[in-house]
mmCIF file of C-alpha atoms and ligand atoms in Angstrom:
data_model
loop_
_atom_site.group_PDB
_atom_site.id
_atom_site.type_symbol
_atom_site.label_atom_id
_atom_site.label_comp_id
_atom_site.label_asym_id
_atom_site.label_seq_id
_atom_site.Cartn_x
_atom_site.Cartn_y
_atom_site.Cartn_z
ATOM 1 C CA UNK A 1 2.386 -5.492 28.373
ATOM 2 C CA UNK A 2 6.035 -5.149 27.807
ATOM 3 C CA UNK A 3 7.101 -2.611 25.094
ATOM 4 C CA UNK A 4 7.674 -5.154 22.581
ATOM 5 C CA UNK A 5 4.071 -6.768 22.860
ATOM 6 C CA UNK A 6 2.320 -2.856 22.393
ATOM 7 C CA UNK A 7 4.810 -2.957 19.194
ATOM 8 C CA UNK A 8 3.755 -6.013 17.707
ATOM 9 C CA UNK A 9 -0.487 -5.242 18.425
ATOM 10 C CA UNK A 10 -0.388 -2.253 16.224
ATOM 11 C CA UNK A 11 -2.187 -3.033 13.092
ATOM 12 C CA UNK A 12 -3.710 -1.058 10.499
ATOM 13 C CA UNK A 13 -7.471 -0.889 10.254
ATOM 14 C CA UNK A 14 -7.869 -0.158 6.749
ATOM 15 C CA UNK A 15 -10.973 2.258 7.631
ATOM 16 C CA UNK A 16 -11.692 4.364 5.113
ATOM 17 C CA UNK A 17 -12.579 8.196 6.107
ATOM 18 C CA UNK A 18 -15.890 9.135 4.777
ATOM 19 C CA UNK A 19 -17.225 12.577 4.644
ATOM 20 C CA UNK A 20 -14.688 14.384 2.799
ATOM 21 C CA UNK A 21 -13.572 15.730 -0.499
ATOM 22 C CA UNK A 22 -11.325 13.517 -2.491
ATOM 23 C CA UNK A 23 -9.097 14.007 -5.729
ATOM 24 C CA UNK A 24 -10.808 11.741 -8.420
ATOM 25 C CA UNK A 25 -8.485 12.417 -11.517
ATOM 26 C CA UNK A 26 -6.525 15.257 -13.303
ATOM 27 C CA UNK A 27 -8.906 17.715 -15.164
ATOM 28 C CA UNK A 28 -7.024 17.232 -18.381
ATOM 29 C CA UNK A 29 -8.600 13.877 -18.903
ATOM 30 C CA UNK A 30 -11.620 14.824 -19.096
ATOM 31 C CA UNK A 31 -13.083 16.203 -22.650
ATOM 32 C CA UNK A 32 -16.366 16.938 -23.753
ATOM 33 C CA UNK A 33 -18.978 14.522 -24.039
ATOM 34 C CA UNK A 34 -16.531 12.079 -22.689
ATOM 35 C CA UNK A 35 -17.920 9.635 -19.295
ATOM 36 C CA UNK A 36 -14.773 8.748 -17.217
ATOM 37 C CA UNK A 37 -14.812 6.157 -15.060
ATOM 38 C CA UNK A 38 -13.016 6.451 -11.677
ATOM 39 C CA UNK A 39 -13.188 4.652 -8.096
ATOM 40 C CA UNK A 40 -12.707 6.411 -4.588
ATOM 41 C CA UNK A 41 -13.402 4.432 -1.252
ATOM 42 C CA UNK A 42 -14.483 1.782 -3.448
ATOM 43 C CA UNK A 43 -17.511 3.267 -4.798
ATOM 44 C CA UNK A 44 -17.530 3.728 -8.457
ATOM 45 C CA UNK A 45 -18.041 6.826 -10.155
ATOM 46 C CA UNK A 46 -18.817 8.410 -13.953
ATOM 47 C CA UNK A 47 -17.385 11.717 -14.326
ATOM 48 C CA UNK A 48 -17.476 14.196 -17.324
ATOM 49 C CA UNK A 49 -17.905 17.572 -18.243
ATOM 50 C CA UNK A 50 -20.861 19.637 -19.246
ATOM 51 C CA UNK A 51 -21.322 21.902 -22.049
ATOM 52 C CA UNK A 52 -20.492 24.817 -19.914
ATOM 53 C CA UNK A 53 -17.433 22.925 -19.071
ATOM 54 C CA UNK A 54 -18.706 22.421 -15.279
ATOM 55 C CA UNK A 55 -17.624 18.769 -13.835
ATOM 56 C CA UNK A 56 -19.956 16.296 -12.561
ATOM 57 C CA UNK A 57 -19.905 12.614 -10.835
ATOM 58 C CA UNK A 58 -22.331 10.079 -10.927
ATOM 59 C CA UNK A 59 -22.520 6.576 -9.219
ATOM 60 C CA UNK A 60 -21.786 4.257 -11.784
ATOM 61 C CA UNK A 61 -24.756 1.995 -11.460
ATOM 62 C CA UNK A 62 -28.406 2.936 -13.203
ATOM 63 C CA UNK A 63 -30.761 3.366 -10.992
ATOM 64 C CA UNK A 64 -32.901 1.245 -12.695
ATOM 65 C CA UNK A 65 -30.879 -2.304 -13.363
ATOM 66 C CA UNK A 66 -27.631 -1.384 -12.102
ATOM 67 C CA UNK A 67 -25.956 -0.930 -15.500
ATOM 68 C CA UNK A 68 -22.935 1.279 -15.505
ATOM 69 C CA UNK A 69 -23.769 4.696 -16.647
ATOM 70 C CA UNK A 70 -20.527 5.223 -18.216
ATOM 71 C CA UNK A 71 -21.356 2.900 -20.632
ATOM 72 C CA UNK A 72 -24.134 4.991 -22.097
ATOM 73 C CA UNK A 73 -24.156 8.479 -24.019
ATOM 74 C CA UNK A 74 -23.565 12.158 -22.661
ATOM 75 C CA UNK A 75 -25.190 14.636 -24.706
ATOM 76 C CA UNK A 76 -23.034 17.753 -22.546
ATOM 77 C CA UNK A 77 -26.205 17.979 -20.300
ATOM 78 C CA UNK A 78 -28.171 14.278 -19.573
ATOM 79 C CA UNK A 79 -26.349 11.024 -19.376
ATOM 80 C CA UNK A 80 -28.526 8.646 -21.201
ATOM 81 C CA UNK A 81 -28.482 4.361 -19.825
ATOM 82 C CA UNK A 82 -27.181 1.956 -22.862
ATOM 83 C CA UNK A 83 -29.674 -0.418 -21.506
ATOM 84 C CA UNK A 84 -33.112 0.716 -21.615
ATOM 85 C CA UNK A 85 -32.455 4.506 -22.388
ATOM 86 C CA UNK A 86 -33.282 6.341 -18.974
ATOM 87 C CA UNK A 87 -31.829 9.849 -18.996
ATOM 88 C CA UNK A 88 -30.651 11.634 -15.899
ATOM 89 C CA UNK A 89 -29.749 15.279 -15.407
ATOM 90 C CA UNK A 90 -25.688 15.051 -15.210
ATOM 91 C CA UNK A 91 -25.590 17.365 -12.389
ATOM 92 C CA UNK A 92 -28.858 16.505 -9.789
ATOM 93 C CA UNK A 93 -28.741 13.057 -10.996
ATOM 94 C CA UNK A 94 -32.698 13.406 -11.382
ATOM 95 C CA UNK A 95 -34.117 11.195 -14.063
ATOM 96 C CA UNK A 96 -35.542 13.353 -17.086
ATOM 97 C CA UNK A 97 -37.053 10.349 -19.380
ATOM 98 C CA UNK A 98 -37.814 6.804 -19.293
ATOM 99 C CA UNK A 99 -38.399 6.172 -22.878
ATOM 100 C CA UNK A 100 -40.806 3.016 -22.231
ATOM 101 C CA UNK A 101 -43.303 4.560 -20.548
ATOM 102 C CA UNK A 102 -47.015 5.255 -22.603
ATOM 103 C CA UNK A 103 -48.759 8.593 -22.563
ATOM 104 C CA UNK A 104 -51.493 6.969 -20.034
ATOM 105 C CA UNK A 105 -48.711 5.665 -17.351
ATOM 106 C CA UNK A 106 -48.265 8.089 -14.657
ATOM 107 C CA UNK A 107 -45.203 7.023 -13.172
ATOM 108 C CA UNK A 108 -43.464 10.027 -11.696
ATOM 109 C CA UNK A 109 -40.277 10.059 -13.898
ATOM 110 C CA UNK A 110 -38.714 13.180 -11.461
ATOM 111 C CA UNK A 111 -39.022 11.310 -8.431
ATOM 112 C CA UNK A 112 -36.244 8.845 -9.281
ATOM 113 C CA UNK A 113 -32.561 9.692 -9.243
ATOM 114 C CA UNK A 114 -29.111 8.250 -10.377
ATOM 115 C CA UNK A 115 -26.378 8.476 -7.446
ATOM 116 C CA UNK A 116 -24.825 11.995 -7.626
ATOM 117 C CA UNK A 117 -21.833 13.587 -5.635
ATOM 118 C CA UNK A 118 -20.464 17.094 -5.246
ATOM 119 C CA UNK A 119 -17.423 17.609 -7.752
ATOM 120 C CA UNK A 120 -15.500 20.671 -8.251
ATOM 121 C CA UNK A 121 -12.332 21.283 -10.109
ATOM 122 C CA UNK A 122 -9.266 22.797 -8.383
ATOM 123 C CA UNK A 123 -5.770 23.260 -8.936
ATOM 124 C CA UNK A 124 -5.969 20.798 -12.017
ATOM 125 C CA UNK A 125 -7.679 18.157 -10.295
ATOM 126 C CA UNK A 126 -11.395 17.013 -10.088
ATOM 127 C CA UNK A 127 -12.349 16.309 -6.450
ATOM 128 C CA UNK A 128 -15.425 14.711 -5.408
ATOM 129 C CA UNK A 129 -17.008 14.674 -2.083
ATOM 130 C CA UNK A 130 -17.720 11.238 -0.663
ATOM 131 C CA UNK A 131 -20.271 11.446 1.743
ATOM 132 C CA UNK A 132 -20.979 8.756 4.703
ATOM 133 C CA UNK A 133 -22.036 5.811 3.240
ATOM 134 C CA UNK A 134 -26.005 5.743 2.786
ATOM 135 C CA UNK A 135 -26.557 9.184 2.372
ATOM 136 C CA UNK A 136 -25.587 9.410 -1.662
ATOM 137 C CA UNK A 137 -28.895 10.185 -3.112
ATOM 138 C CA UNK A 138 -29.941 7.215 -5.828
ATOM 139 C CA UNK A 139 -33.215 5.613 -6.274
ATOM 140 C CA UNK A 140 -35.612 8.353 -4.413
ATOM 141 C CA UNK A 141 -33.556 10.634 -2.708
ATOM 142 C CA UNK A 142 -31.600 13.805 -3.476
ATOM 143 C CA UNK A 143 -28.158 13.928 -3.198
ATOM 144 C CA UNK A 144 -27.011 15.825 -0.200
ATOM 145 C CA UNK A 145 -24.781 19.064 -0.179
ATOM 146 C CA UNK A 146 -21.446 18.718 0.141
ATOM 147 C CA UNK A 147 -19.668 21.141 3.265
ATOM 148 C CA UNK A 148 -17.368 23.496 1.896
ATOM 149 C CA UNK A 149 -14.965 23.184 -0.689
ATOM 150 C CA UNK A 150 -11.829 21.097 -1.875
ATOM 151 C CA UNK A 151 -8.392 21.931 -0.046
ATOM 152 C CA UNK A 152 -6.170 24.043 -2.309
ATOM 153 C CA UNK A 153 -2.554 23.965 -2.902
ATOM 154 C CA UNK A 154 -0.941 26.609 -0.348
ATOM 155 C CA UNK A 155 -0.123 30.034 -1.910
ATOM 156 C CA UNK A 156 2.000 32.040 0.181
ATOM 157 C CA UNK A 157 1.085 35.377 -1.710
ATOM 158 C CA UNK A 158 -2.020 34.807 -3.970
ATOM 159 C CA UNK A 159 -0.918 37.993 -5.900
ATOM 160 C CA UNK A 160 1.996 35.872 -7.285
ATOM 161 C CA UNK A 161 2.327 34.841 -11.121
ATOM 162 C CA UNK A 162 3.023 30.794 -10.461
ATOM 163 C CA UNK A 163 3.772 27.747 -12.363
ATOM 164 C CA UNK A 164 2.054 24.137 -11.435
ATOM 165 C CA UNK A 165 2.780 20.447 -12.384
ATOM 166 C CA UNK A 166 1.070 17.394 -10.759
ATOM 167 C CA UNK A 167 2.090 13.856 -10.679
ATOM 168 C CA UNK A 168 0.403 10.398 -9.860
ATOM 169 C CA UNK A 169 1.670 6.840 -9.079
ATOM 170 C CA UNK A 170 -1.071 3.918 -7.977
ATOM 171 C CA UNK A 171 0.232 1.853 -5.183
ATOM 172 C CA UNK A 172 -1.186 -1.485 -4.084
ATOM 173 C CA UNK A 173 -1.235 -1.044 -0.508
ATOM 174 C CA UNK A 174 -3.968 0.364 1.704
ATOM 175 C CA UNK A 175 -4.528 4.380 2.112
ATOM 176 C CA UNK A 176 -2.857 4.018 5.706
ATOM 177 C CA UNK A 177 0.785 2.751 4.410
ATOM 178 C CA UNK A 178 0.453 4.670 1.500
ATOM 179 C CA UNK A 179 -0.203 7.761 4.238
ATOM 180 C CA UNK A 180 2.590 6.701 6.721
ATOM 181 C CA UNK A 181 4.885 5.861 3.716
ATOM 182 C CA UNK A 182 4.660 9.611 2.979
ATOM 183 C CA UNK A 183 5.170 10.724 6.235
ATOM 184 C CA UNK A 184 8.303 8.415 7.131
ATOM 185 C CA UNK A 185 11.540 9.930 7.600
ATOM 186 C CA UNK A 186 13.595 6.877 7.958
ATOM 187 C CA UNK A 187 13.570 5.294 4.692
ATOM 188 C CA UNK A 188 15.013 8.225 2.625
ATOM 189 C CA UNK A 189 18.450 7.227 2.751
ATOM 190 C CA UNK A 190 17.551 3.350 1.673
ATOM 191 C CA UNK A 191 14.846 4.084 -0.784
ATOM 192 C CA UNK A 192 15.652 7.644 -2.335
ATOM 193 C CA UNK A 193 19.226 7.163 -3.293
ATOM 194 C CA UNK A 194 20.852 8.894 -6.475
ATOM 195 C CA UNK A 195 24.125 10.095 -7.260
ATOM 196 C CA UNK A 196 22.646 13.817 -7.834
ATOM 197 C CA UNK A 197 21.046 13.606 -4.536
ATOM 198 C CA UNK A 198 22.491 11.784 -1.672
ATOM 199 C CA UNK A 199 24.018 8.662 -0.635
ATOM 200 C CA UNK A 200 23.340 6.317 2.417
ATOM 201 C CA UNK A 201 26.613 7.779 3.825
ATOM 202 C CA UNK A 202 24.936 11.099 4.001
ATOM 203 C CA UNK A 203 22.873 9.532 7.088
ATOM 204 C CA UNK A 204 22.787 12.213 10.138
ATOM 205 C CA UNK A 205 20.544 13.004 13.293
ATOM 206 C CA UNK A 206 17.985 15.146 13.147
ATOM 207 C CA UNK A 207 15.552 16.975 15.267
ATOM 208 C CA UNK A 208 12.367 18.514 14.396
ATOM 209 C CA UNK A 209 9.614 20.347 16.324
ATOM 210 C CA UNK A 210 6.212 19.325 15.689
ATOM 211 C CA UNK A 211 2.862 20.892 16.978
ATOM 212 C CA UNK A 212 -0.916 20.015 16.828
ATOM 213 C CA UNK A 213 -3.248 21.488 14.201
ATOM 214 C CA UNK A 214 -6.699 21.490 13.590
ATOM 215 C CA UNK A 215 -7.219 17.841 12.387
ATOM 216 C CA UNK A 216 -3.459 17.269 12.099
ATOM 217 C CA UNK A 217 -0.036 18.104 12.870
ATOM 218 C CA UNK A 218 2.661 20.801 11.685
ATOM 219 C CA UNK A 219 6.348 20.082 11.366
ATOM 220 C CA UNK A 220 6.929 23.547 12.688
ATOM 221 C CA UNK A 221 8.967 26.134 10.361
ATOM 222 C CA UNK A 222 12.385 25.178 10.100
ATOM 223 C CA UNK A 223 15.005 25.249 7.642
ATOM 224 C CA UNK A 224 14.571 22.176 5.300
ATOM 225 C CA UNK A 225 17.094 19.558 5.606
ATOM 226 C CA UNK A 226 20.409 20.164 3.478
ATOM 227 C CA UNK A 227 19.803 16.974 1.259
ATOM 228 C CA UNK A 228 16.627 17.977 -0.048
ATOM 229 C CA UNK A 229 16.094 18.907 -3.485
ATOM 230 C CA UNK A 230 14.229 22.317 -3.426
ATOM 231 C CA UNK A 231 16.607 23.206 -0.400
ATOM 232 C CA UNK A 232 19.635 22.752 -3.006
ATOM 233 C CA UNK A 233 17.828 24.780 -5.877
ATOM 234 C CA UNK A 234 16.866 27.705 -3.453
ATOM 235 C CA UNK A 235 20.199 27.753 -2.491
ATOM 236 C CA UNK A 236 20.872 29.554 -5.344
ATOM 237 C CA UNK A 237 18.552 31.931 -4.706
ATOM 238 C CA UNK A 238 18.618 32.918 -1.107
ATOM 239 C CA UNK A 239 20.770 32.700 2.100
ATOM 240 C CA UNK A 240 20.462 29.066 3.865
ATOM 241 C CA UNK A 241 19.147 31.070 7.048
ATOM 242 C CA UNK A 242 16.383 32.703 5.045
ATOM 243 C CA UNK A 243 14.970 29.454 3.766
ATOM 244 C CA UNK A 244 12.354 27.877 5.603
ATOM 245 C CA UNK A 245 9.797 25.207 5.225
ATOM 246 C CA UNK A 246 6.535 24.116 7.117
ATOM 247 C CA UNK A 247 4.819 20.522 6.509
ATOM 248 C CA UNK A 248 1.162 19.988 7.435
ATOM 249 C CA UNK A 249 -0.690 16.809 7.677
ATOM 250 C CA UNK A 250 -4.334 17.145 8.122
ATOM 251 C CA UNK A 251 -7.030 14.213 7.937
ATOM 252 C CA UNK A 252 -8.414 12.603 5.877
ATOM 253 C CA UNK A 253 -4.944 12.416 3.657
ATOM 254 C CA UNK A 254 -3.357 15.872 2.991
ATOM 255 C CA UNK A 255 -0.154 16.767 3.282
ATOM 256 C CA UNK A 256 0.836 20.373 2.452
ATOM 257 C CA UNK A 257 4.194 21.782 2.476
ATOM 258 C CA UNK A 258 5.700 25.517 2.085
ATOM 259 C CA UNK A 259 8.874 26.373 1.411
ATOM 260 C CA UNK A 260 10.037 30.127 1.094
ATOM 261 C CA UNK A 261 13.169 31.850 0.664
ATOM 262 C CA UNK A 262 12.401 35.589 0.445
ATOM 263 C CA UNK A 263 9.570 36.627 -1.968
ATOM 264 C CA UNK A 264 10.341 32.931 -3.892
ATOM 265 C CA UNK A 265 8.096 30.292 -2.641
ATOM 266 C CA UNK A 266 7.750 26.344 -3.376
ATOM 267 C CA UNK A 267 4.685 24.322 -2.298
ATOM 268 C CA UNK A 268 2.522 21.389 -3.106
ATOM 269 C CA UNK A 269 -0.329 19.517 -2.069
ATOM 270 C CA UNK A 270 0.094 15.587 -2.197
ATOM 271 C CA UNK A 271 -2.697 13.472 -1.163
ATOM 272 C CA UNK A 272 -3.076 9.741 -0.661
ATOM 273 C CA UNK A 273 -6.695 8.632 -2.165
ATOM 274 C CA UNK A 274 -7.994 5.429 -1.109
ATOM 275 C CA UNK A 275 -9.287 3.778 -4.174
ATOM 276 C CA UNK A 276 -10.214 0.211 -2.637
ATOM 277 C CA UNK A 277 -9.265 -1.127 0.665
ATOM 278 C CA UNK A 278 -5.981 -2.347 -0.744
ATOM 279 C CA UNK A 279 -5.256 0.289 -3.029
ATOM 280 C CA UNK A 280 -4.148 3.852 -3.008
ATOM 281 C CA UNK A 281 -3.416 6.710 -5.435
ATOM 282 C CA UNK A 282 -1.072 9.281 -4.660
ATOM 283 C CA UNK A 283 -1.348 12.645 -6.176
ATOM 284 C CA UNK A 284 1.513 15.320 -6.010
ATOM 285 C CA UNK A 285 0.149 18.875 -7.333
ATOM 286 C CA UNK A 286 3.164 21.317 -6.754
ATOM 287 C CA UNK A 287 3.059 25.347 -7.231
ATOM 288 C CA UNK A 288 6.385 27.694 -7.293
ATOM 289 C CA UNK A 289 6.981 30.817 -8.285
ATOM 290 C CA UNK A 290 10.711 30.881 -8.286
ATOM 291 C CA UNK A 291 12.269 29.706 -11.998
ATOM 292 C CA UNK A 292 9.060 30.761 -13.772
ATOM 293 C CA UNK A 293 11.529 31.660 -16.886
ATOM 294 C CA UNK A 294 13.149 28.399 -17.433
ATOM 295 C CA UNK A 295 10.914 26.250 -20.162
ATOM 296 C CA UNK A 296 11.464 23.247 -18.759
ATOM 297 C CA UNK A 297 10.580 24.189 -14.851
ATOM 298 C CA UNK A 298 7.920 21.861 -15.006
ATOM 299 C CA UNK A 299 9.541 19.047 -16.660
ATOM 300 C CA UNK A 300 12.296 19.078 -14.567
ATOM 301 C CA UNK A 301 10.362 19.042 -11.620
ATOM 302 C CA UNK A 302 8.205 16.291 -12.775
ATOM 303 C CA UNK A 303 11.568 14.460 -13.353
ATOM 304 C CA UNK A 304 12.794 14.906 -9.840
ATOM 305 C CA UNK A 305 9.819 14.608 -8.184
ATOM 306 C CA UNK A 306 8.443 11.308 -10.671
ATOM 307 C CA UNK A 307 11.994 9.994 -9.489
ATOM 308 C CA UNK A 308 11.087 9.694 -5.905
ATOM 309 C CA UNK A 309 7.535 8.995 -6.362
ATOM 310 C CA UNK A 310 8.679 5.842 -8.692
ATOM 311 C CA UNK A 311 11.107 4.959 -5.955
ATOM 312 C CA UNK A 312 8.146 5.018 -3.205
ATOM 313 C CA UNK A 313 5.628 3.282 -5.297
ATOM 314 C CA UNK A 314 8.138 0.516 -6.214
ATOM 315 C CA UNK A 315 9.141 0.097 -2.674
ATOM 316 C CA UNK A 316 4.891 -0.484 -1.683
ATOM 317 C CA UNK A 317 4.666 -2.830 -4.600
ATOM 318 C CA UNK A 318 7.517 -5.107 -3.099
ATOM 319 C CA UNK A 319 6.047 -4.381 0.616
ATOM 320 C CA UNK A 320 2.478 -5.333 -0.446
ATOM 321 C CA UNK A 321 3.806 -8.933 -0.880
ATOM 322 C CA UNK A 322 5.134 -9.134 2.411
ATOM 323 C CA UNK A 323 1.765 -7.476 4.431
ATOM 324 C CA UNK A 324 -0.548 -10.457 2.967
ATOM 325 C CA UNK A 325 1.418 -12.908 5.619
ATOM 326 C CA UNK A 326 2.171 -10.417 8.034
ATOM 327 C CA UNK A 327 -0.606 -7.622 8.817
ATOM 328 C CA UNK A 328 1.332 -6.408 11.739
ATOM 329 C CA UNK A 329 3.265 -3.215 12.388
ATOM 330 C CA UNK A 330 6.036 -2.406 14.834
ATOM 331 C CA UNK A 331 5.973 1.664 15.110
ATOM 332 C CA UNK A 332 9.061 2.853 16.720
ATOM 333 C CA UNK A 333 9.949 5.872 18.942
ATOM 334 C CA UNK A 334 10.613 8.827 17.514
ATOM 335 C CA UNK A 335 10.745 8.030 13.578
ATOM 336 C CA UNK A 336 7.366 6.345 13.421
ATOM 337 C CA UNK A 337 5.744 8.755 15.653
ATOM 338 C CA UNK A 338 4.068 10.840 12.963
ATOM 339 C CA UNK A 339 2.510 7.354 11.686
ATOM 340 C CA UNK A 340 1.418 7.121 15.242
ATOM 341 C CA UNK A 341 -0.415 10.385 15.654
ATOM 342 C CA UNK A 342 -1.711 9.691 12.209
ATOM 343 C CA UNK A 343 -3.782 6.517 13.540
ATOM 344 C CA UNK A 344 -4.833 8.262 16.599
ATOM 345 C CA UNK A 345 -6.236 11.119 14.756
ATOM 346 C CA UNK A 346 -8.247 8.771 12.424
ATOM 347 C CA UNK A 347 -9.480 6.603 15.405
ATOM 348 C CA UNK A 348 -10.341 9.759 17.318
ATOM 349 C CA UNK A 349 -12.293 11.217 14.343
ATOM 350 C CA UNK A 350 -14.106 8.060 13.734
ATOM 351 C CA UNK A 351 -15.278 7.693 17.511
ATOM 352 C CA UNK A 352 -16.263 11.828 17.222
ATOM 353 C CA UNK A 353 -18.607 10.768 14.485
ATOM 354 C CA UNK A 354 -19.924 7.341 16.170
ATOM 355 C CA UNK A 355 -20.721 9.315 19.275
ATOM 356 C CA UNK A 356 -21.618 12.693 17.309
ATOM 357 C CA UNK A 357 -18.808 14.199 20.057
ATOM 358 C CA UNK A 358 -16.647 17.249 19.405
ATOM 359 C CA UNK A 359 -13.301 16.080 18.115
ATOM 360 C CA UNK A 360 -10.363 15.362 20.833
ATOM 361 C CA UNK A 361 -6.869 16.202 19.202
ATOM 362 C CA UNK A 362 -4.481 13.436 20.462
ATOM 363 C CA UNK A 363 -1.665 15.866 20.917
ATOM 364 C CA UNK A 364 -1.637 18.123 24.098
ATOM 365 C CA UNK A 365 0.916 20.615 22.677
ATOM 366 C CA UNK A 366 4.337 20.837 20.570
ATOM 367 C CA UNK A 367 6.702 17.798 20.697
ATOM 368 C CA UNK A 368 10.349 17.341 19.456
ATOM 369 C CA UNK A 369 11.418 14.366 17.667
ATOM 370 C CA UNK A 370 14.876 12.900 16.856
ATOM 371 C CA UNK A 371 15.815 10.198 14.342
ATOM 372 C CA UNK A 372 18.547 9.631 11.881
ATOM 373 C CA UNK A 373 18.223 9.965 8.310
HETATM 374 S S1 FES B 401 -30.307 -0.360 -16.632
HETATM 375 FE FE1 FES B 401 -30.203 1.746 -16.791
HETATM 376 S S2 FES B 401 -32.043 2.266 -17.993
HETATM 377 FE FE2 FES B 401 -32.421 0.230 -17.271
HETATM 378 FE FE1 FE2 B 402 9.650 8.067 -0.201
#
């Protein structure tokens, strides 16, 4: 096989990774007694908040005859199906009442479960743990416990006061295209142009060091690109040489970035969440301890990042048109190497799950990549 053929053979598998925590929706969309619909990995969910403010997530289909539970009522404790009034505990999914039963009918109501999922609030988002298919509680089984808690936005100094902001955008492409679009350095000069930002002519050669980390890879600490926005802001505070940035990618869909300038920092956790096979959503949550005094800081940030994300969204919307006709990809070195690592990580992860083996990291050590952007 010549090099050209190998390139043509790379096709995304569009497989979604189960057994992880995913961002379902911004926490401020959940009101008291409200039932909100959400979809993660083609799984229909109904999400709410109980009387104490604790979030919960259930499968959005009644175990009786499939009515979406999101059409029902919620009293702050139990969800009542709108079809025959079966009632379920919002957290465990355990059935509490079947109104049609007569006093001499002995059906054990508490042996019935609506599917429920581990659910937690973290950094302004509701996260839901999506287990391997077939393990979700429903029918006569209890929901499985989730291992650990959702990932957090990095905070270099936990004691610092900080400000956060988030933004989201839906993309009509598979999670794979969403993720590799996020880690791809070569589209910058063409997609992210703005007079106040950079022009196509600022393109120059770059060299970055990467190293393997558990279930992912790290772009090692370096001085951020001179044409990046946070860098331009931080230059007001610190010497160019004192500014460093670290970017991690970790399965299934996490991009963590930390920029430091002395005691100041700016960090973000970006996720690309599979909604369905051909649809994903990008959520960026940023935290920073610089410009805290700036009353419109979060607004300014939302404006700057919102522009980028919108440019990416529009690009992927157009790309989705082409993808209908050409599912192949041509990933080239070095600019697309991170994308190749992503596919390898995913493959190794699936392999280790399938064979119940230890995860084998596709990278054996540090690598230097070069590209122009
Ligand atoms: S379908 Fe839900 S109670 Fe019958
Ligand atoms: Fe982009």
